[in-house]
């Protein structure tokens, strides 16, 4: 079964795993080079949160959701 582990590759191509990895035999691997970690914007919100906002809003902004959570809203 595939397993994903985080690693850092230096400018010479040396790979350093960020967590232990136990294998019982030699294994094939795929290496995907990611951009540097996204920085939080001025409000402290990361890129992942901003990108998921629209997708989550689709579910959160339904009348059924408002009704389901109505009991948690303060009465005015």
GROMACS .gro file of N, CA, C and O in nm:
model
  304
    1UNK      N    1   0.085  -0.118   0.000
    1UNK     CA    2   0.000   0.000   0.000
    1UNK      C    3   0.089   0.124   0.000
    1UNK      O    4   0.184   0.132   0.078
    2UNK      N    5   0.061   0.223  -0.085
    2UNK     CA    6   0.143   0.344  -0.089
    2UNK      C    7   0.140   0.419   0.043
    2UNK      O    8   0.040   0.420   0.112
    3UNK      N    9   0.251   0.480   0.074
    3UNK     CA   10   0.261   0.561   0.195
    3UNK      C   11   0.330   0.691   0.157
    3UNK      O   12   0.425   0.690   0.079
    4UNK      N   13   0.282   0.801   0.211
    4UNK     CA   14   0.342   0.931   0.185
    4UNK      C   15   0.415   0.979   0.309
    4UNK      O   16   0.361   0.974   0.419
    5UNK      N   17   0.539   1.021   0.290
    5UNK     CA   18   0.616   1.079   0.400
    5UNK      C   19   0.673   1.211   0.351
    5UNK      O   20   0.702   1.228   0.233
    6UNK      N   21   0.689   1.304   0.442
    6UNK     CA   22   0.744   1.434   0.407
    6UNK      C   23   0.896   1.428   0.415
    6UNK      O   24   0.953   1.364   0.504
    7UNK      N   25   0.960   1.496   0.321
    7UNK     CA   26   1.106   1.498   0.318
    7UNK      C   27   1.152   1.633   0.264
    7UNK      O   28   1.072   1.709   0.211
    8UNK      N   29   1.280   1.659   0.279
    8UNK     CA   30   1.341   1.780   0.225
    8UNK      C   31   1.453   1.735   0.132
    8UNK      O   32   1.531   1.647   0.165
    9UNK      N   33   1.459   1.797   0.014
    9UNK     CA   34   1.566   1.769  -0.081
    9UNK      C   35   1.653   1.893  -0.089
    9UNK      O   36   1.604   2.003  -0.116
   10UNK      N   37   1.784   1.876  -0.064
   10UNK     CA   38   1.871   1.993  -0.069
   10UNK      C   39   1.913   2.023  -0.214
   10UNK      O   40   1.874   1.950  -0.307
   11UNK      N   41   1.991   2.129  -0.231
   11UNK     CA   42   2.029   2.172  -0.365
   11UNK      C   43   2.115   2.070  -0.439
   11UNK      O   44   2.131   2.078  -0.561
   12UNK      N   45   2.170   1.971  -0.368
   12UNK     CA   46   2.251   1.867  -0.429
   12UNK      C   47   2.169   1.741  -0.458
   12UNK      O   48   2.222   1.642  -0.506
   13UNK      N   49   2.041   1.744  -0.427
   13UNK     CA   50   1.955   1.629  -0.453
   13UNK      C   51   1.951   1.527  -0.341
   13UNK      O   52   1.892   1.420  -0.355
   14UNK      N   53   2.014   1.557  -0.228
   14UNK     CA   54   2.011   1.465  -0.114
   14UNK      C   55   1.875   1.476  -0.044
   14UNK      O   56   1.829   1.585  -0.014
   15UNK      N   57   1.814   1.362  -0.019
   15UNK     CA   58   1.681   1.357   0.042
   15UNK      C   59   1.694   1.326   0.190
   15UNK      O   60   1.761   1.230   0.228
   16UNK      N   61   1.628   1.408   0.274
   16UNK     CA   62   1.627   1.384   0.420
   16UNK      C   63   1.481   1.369   0.461
   16UNK      O   64   1.400   1.461   0.448
   17UNK      N   65   1.446   1.250   0.509
   17UNK     CA   66   1.310   1.225   0.555
   17UNK      C   67   1.286   1.299   0.685
   17UNK      O   68   1.374   1.307   0.771
   18UNK      N   69   1.165   1.351   0.702
   18UNK     CA   70   1.131   1.426   0.823
   18UNK      C   71   1.067   1.338   0.930
   18UNK      O   72   1.033   1.386   1.037
   19UNK      N   73   1.052   1.210   0.900
   19UNK     CA   74   1.000   1.114   0.996
   19UNK      C   75   1.060   0.978   0.964
   19UNK      O   76   1.102   0.953   0.851
   20UNK      N   77   1.067   0.889   1.062
   20UNK     CA   78   1.124   0.757   1.035
   20UNK      C   79   1.038   0.680   0.935
   20UNK      O   80   0.916   0.697   0.929
   21UNK      N   81   1.102   0.597   0.857
   21UNK     CA   82   1.032   0.515   0.759
   21UNK      C   83   1.092   0.376   0.763
   21UNK      O   84   1.211   0.358   0.738
   22UNK      N   85   1.010   0.278   0.796
   22UNK     CA   86   1.057   0.140   0.804
   22UNK      C   87   1.007   0.064   0.683
   22UNK      O   88   0.888   0.056   0.657
   23UNK      N   89   1.103   0.010   0.608
   23UNK     CA   90   1.070  -0.071   0.491
   23UNK      C   91   1.131  -0.209   0.510
   23UNK      O   92   1.236  -0.225   0.570
   24UNK      N   93   1.065  -0.310   0.455
   24UNK     CA   94   1.113  -0.448   0.470
   24UNK      C   95   1.199  -0.491   0.352
   24UNK      O   96   1.261  -0.596   0.355
   25UNK      N   97   1.202  -0.409   0.247
   25UNK     CA   98   1.284  -0.437   0.130
   25UNK      C   99   1.300  -0.306   0.053
   25UNK      O  100   1.235  -0.207   0.084
   26UNK      N  101   1.383  -0.307  -0.048
   26UNK     CA  102   1.397  -0.189  -0.132
   26UNK      C  103   1.264  -0.160  -0.199
   26UNK      O  104   1.190  -0.252  -0.236
   27UNK      N  105   1.232  -0.033  -0.211
   27UNK     CA  106   1.103   0.008  -0.268
   27UNK      C  107   1.127   0.115  -0.374
   27UNK      O  108   1.220   0.194  -0.365
   28UNK      N  109   1.038   0.117  -0.472
   28UNK     CA  110   1.037   0.228  -0.567
   28UNK      C  111   0.972   0.347  -0.499
   28UNK      O  112   0.886   0.330  -0.413
   29UNK      N  113   1.010   0.468  -0.536
   29UNK     CA  114   0.950   0.588  -0.479
   29UNK      C  115   0.929   0.690  -0.591
   29UNK      O  116   0.993   0.684  -0.696
   30UNK      N  117   0.839   0.781  -0.568
   30UNK     CA  118   0.819   0.897  -0.653
   30UNK      C  119   0.856   1.018  -0.570
   30UNK      O  120   0.819   1.027  -0.453
   31UNK      N  121   0.924   1.112  -0.629
   31UNK     CA  122   0.961   1.235  -0.559
   31UNK      C  123   0.894   1.351  -0.631
   31UNK      O  124   0.914   1.370  -0.750
   32UNK      N  125   0.812   1.425  -0.558
   32UNK     CA  126   0.747   1.543  -0.612
   32UNK      C  127   0.803   1.664  -0.542
   32UNK      O  128   0.798   1.673  -0.420
   33UNK      N  129   0.858   1.757  -0.617
   33UNK     CA  130   0.915   1.877  -0.558
   33UNK      C  131   0.804   1.981  -0.546
   33UNK      O  132   0.743   2.019  -0.646
   34UNK      N  133   0.777   2.023  -0.424
   34UNK     CA  134   0.673   2.121  -0.396
   34UNK      C  135   0.733   2.260  -0.385
   34UNK      O  136   0.853   2.275  -0.361
   35UNK      N  137   0.649   2.360  -0.399
   35UNK     CA  138   0.694   2.495  -0.374
   35UNK      C  139   0.721   2.508  -0.225
   35UNK      O  140   0.677   2.425  -0.145
   36UNK      N  141   0.791   2.614  -0.187
   36UNK     CA  142   0.810   2.638  -0.045
   36UNK      C  143   0.675   2.644   0.023
   36UNK      O  144   0.573   2.674  -0.040
   37UNK      N  145   0.673   2.619   0.152
   37UNK     CA  146   0.547   2.623   0.228
   37UNK      C  147   0.480   2.757   0.206
   37UNK      O  148   0.544   2.862   0.215
   38UNK      N  149   0.350   2.756   0.175
   38UNK     CA  150   0.281   2.884   0.153
   38UNK      C  151   0.281   2.966   0.281
   38UNK      O  152   0.260   2.914   0.390
   39UNK      N  153   0.306   3.094   0.265
   39UNK     CA  154   0.305   3.183   0.381
   39UNK      C  155   0.163   3.228   0.410
   39UNK      O  156   0.081   3.240   0.320
   40UNK      N  157   0.135   3.251   0.535
   40UNK     CA  158   0.004   3.303   0.571
   40UNK      C  159  -0.008   3.446   0.521
   40UNK      O  160   0.090   3.519   0.513
   41UNK      N  161  -0.129   3.485   0.486
   41UNK     CA  162  -0.148   3.623   0.441
   41UNK      C  163  -0.146   3.717   0.562
   41UNK      O  164  -0.123   3.675   0.675
   42UNK      N  165  -0.171   3.843   0.540
   42UNK     CA  166  -0.161   3.944   0.646
   42UNK      C  167  -0.255   3.915   0.763
   42UNK      O  168  -0.229   3.955   0.875
   43UNK      N  169  -0.364   3.844   0.738
   43UNK     CA  170  -0.459   3.813   0.846
   43UNK      C  171  -0.423   3.683   0.918
   43UNK      O  172  -0.492   3.640   1.007
   44UNK      N  173  -0.315   3.618   0.874
   44UNK     CA  174  -0.275   3.493   0.937
   44UNK      C  175  -0.349   3.373   0.882
   44UNK      O  176  -0.348   3.267   0.940
   45UNK      N  177  -0.412   3.388   0.765
   45UNK     CA  178  -0.487   3.279   0.704
   45UNK      C  179  -0.400   3.216   0.596
   45UNK      O  180  -0.350   3.285   0.508
   46UNK      N  181  -0.382   3.086   0.602
   46UNK     CA  182  -0.301   3.017   0.505
   46UNK      C  183  -0.371   2.997   0.371
   46UNK      O  184  -0.493   3.010   0.360
   47UNK      N  185  -0.294   2.965   0.269
   47UNK     CA  186  -0.346   2.947   0.134
   47UNK      C  187  -0.451   2.836   0.128
   47UNK      O  188  -0.553   2.851   0.061
   48UNK      N  189  -0.429   2.727   0.200
   48UNK     CA  190  -0.524   2.616   0.197
   48UNK      C  191  -0.661   2.660   0.249
   48UNK      O  192  -0.764   2.626   0.191
   49UNK      N  193  -0.662   2.738   0.356
   49UNK     CA  194  -0.788   2.785   0.411
   49UNK      C  195  -0.859   2.875   0.311
   49UNK      O  196  -0.981   2.866   0.293
   50UNK      N  197  -0.785   2.961   0.245
   50UNK     CA  198  -0.846   3.051   0.147
   50UNK      C  199  -0.901   2.975   0.028
   50UNK      O  200  -1.009   3.004  -0.023
   51UNK      N  201  -0.828   2.873  -0.019
   51UNK     CA  202  -0.873   2.796  -0.133
   51UNK      C  203  -0.995   2.710  -0.101
   51UNK      O  204  -1.076   2.682  -0.188
   52UNK      N  205  -1.009   2.666   0.023
   52UNK     CA  206  -1.121   2.580   0.060
   52UNK      C  207  -1.246   2.660   0.095
   52UNK      O  208  -1.355   2.604   0.102
   53UNK      N  209  -1.233   2.789   0.114
   53UNK     CA  210  -1.345   2.872   0.157
   53UNK      C  211  -1.465   2.860   0.063
   53UNK      O  212  -1.578   2.838   0.107
   54UNK      N  213  -1.443   2.874  -0.065
   54UNK     CA  214  -1.554   2.869  -0.161
   54UNK      C  215  -1.620   2.730  -0.164
   54UNK      O  216  -1.743   2.719  -0.169
   55UNK      N  217  -1.540   2.627  -0.159
   55UNK     CA  218  -1.594   2.491  -0.163
   55UNK      C  219  -1.678   2.463  -0.038
   55UNK      O  220  -1.786   2.403  -0.046
   56UNK      N  221  -1.629   2.505   0.077
   56UNK     CA  222  -1.703   2.483   0.201
   56UNK      C  223  -1.828   2.571   0.208
   56UNK      O  224  -1.931   2.528   0.259
   57UNK      N  225  -1.820   2.691   0.156
   57UNK     CA  226  -1.934   2.782   0.160
   57UNK      C  227  -2.053   2.724   0.086
   57UNK      O  228  -2.169   2.748   0.123
   58UNK      N  229  -2.025   2.645  -0.017
   58UNK     CA  230  -2.133   2.582  -0.094
   58UNK      C  231  -2.222   2.498  -0.001
   58UNK      O  232  -2.344   2.499  -0.014
   59UNK      N  233  -2.162   2.424   0.090
   59UNK     CA  234  -2.239   2.344   0.185
   59UNK      C  235  -2.290   2.427   0.302
   59UNK      O  236  -2.402   2.412   0.347
   60UNK      N  237  -2.205   2.512   0.354
   60UNK     CA  238  -2.241   2.588   0.474
   60UNK      C  239  -2.355   2.686   0.451
   60UNK      O  240  -2.428   2.719   0.543
   61UNK      N  241  -2.370   2.736   0.331
   61UNK     CA  242  -2.470   2.839   0.303
   61UNK      C  243  -2.604   2.783   0.255
   61UNK      O  244  -2.679   2.852   0.188
   62UNK      N  245  -2.634   2.662   0.293
   62UNK     CA  246  -2.763   2.603   0.258
   62UNK      C  247  -2.862   2.624   0.371
   62UNK      O  248  -2.826   2.628   0.488
   63UNK      N  249  -2.989   2.635   0.335
   63UNK     CA  250  -3.094   2.652   0.436
   63UNK      C  251  -3.095   2.536   0.535
   63UNK      O  252  -3.119   2.556   0.654
   64UNK      N  253  -3.066   2.415   0.487
   64UNK     CA  254  -3.064   2.298   0.576
   64UNK      C  255  -2.958   2.313   0.685
   64UNK      O  256  -2.978   2.271   0.798
   65UNK      N  257  -2.844   2.369   0.649
   65UNK     CA  258  -2.737   2.391   0.747
   65UNK      C  259  -2.780   2.494   0.850
   65UNK      O  260  -2.755   2.477   0.969
   66UNK      N  261  -2.842   2.602   0.804
   66UNK     CA  262  -2.888   2.705   0.898
   66UNK      C  263  -2.987   2.645   0.998
   66UNK      O  264  -2.979   2.673   1.118
   67UNK      N  265  -3.076   2.562   0.950
   67UNK     CA  266  -3.175   2.500   1.037
   67UNK      C  267  -3.109   2.403   1.135
   67UNK      O  268  -3.141   2.400   1.253
   68UNK      N  269  -3.012   2.326   1.087
   68UNK     CA  270  -2.945   2.227   1.171
   68UNK      C  271  -2.869   2.291   1.287
   68UNK      O  272  -2.859   2.234   1.396
   69UNK      N  273  -2.815   2.410   1.267
   69UNK     CA  274  -2.733   2.476   1.368
   69UNK      C  275  -2.807   2.590   1.439
   69UNK      O  276  -2.749   2.660   1.521
   70UNK      N  277  -2.932   2.605   1.407
   70UNK     CA  278  -3.013   2.714   1.462
   70UNK      C  279  -3.012   2.716   1.615
   70UNK      O  280  -3.008   2.821   1.678
   71UNK      N  281  -3.013   2.599   1.677
   71UNK     CA  282  -3.018   2.590   1.822
   71UNK      C  283  -2.893   2.648   1.890
   71UNK      O  284  -2.892   2.677   2.009
   72UNK      N  285  -2.787   2.669   1.814
   72UNK     CA  286  -2.664   2.726   1.871
   72UNK      C  287  -2.656   2.877   1.857
   72UNK      O  288  -2.564   2.939   1.910
   73UNK      N  289  -2.749   2.935   1.783
   73UNK     CA  290  -2.749   3.079   1.761
   73UNK      C  291  -2.815   3.150   1.881
   73UNK      O  292  -2.915   3.103   1.934
   74UNK      N  293  -2.759   3.263   1.921
   74UNK     CA  294  -2.822   3.337   2.032
   74UNK      C  295  -2.957   3.393   1.987
   74UNK      O  296  -2.976   3.432   1.872
   75UNK      N  297  -3.049   3.391   2.079
   75UNK     CA  298  -3.183   3.447   2.050
   75UNK      C  299  -3.177   3.598   2.064
   75UNK      O  300  -3.122   3.651   2.158
   76UNK      N  301  -3.236   3.666   1.968
   76UNK     CA  302  -3.236   3.813   1.970
   76UNK      C  303  -3.367   3.866   2.020
   76UNK      O  304  -3.468   3.814   2.010
   0.00000   0.00000   0.00000
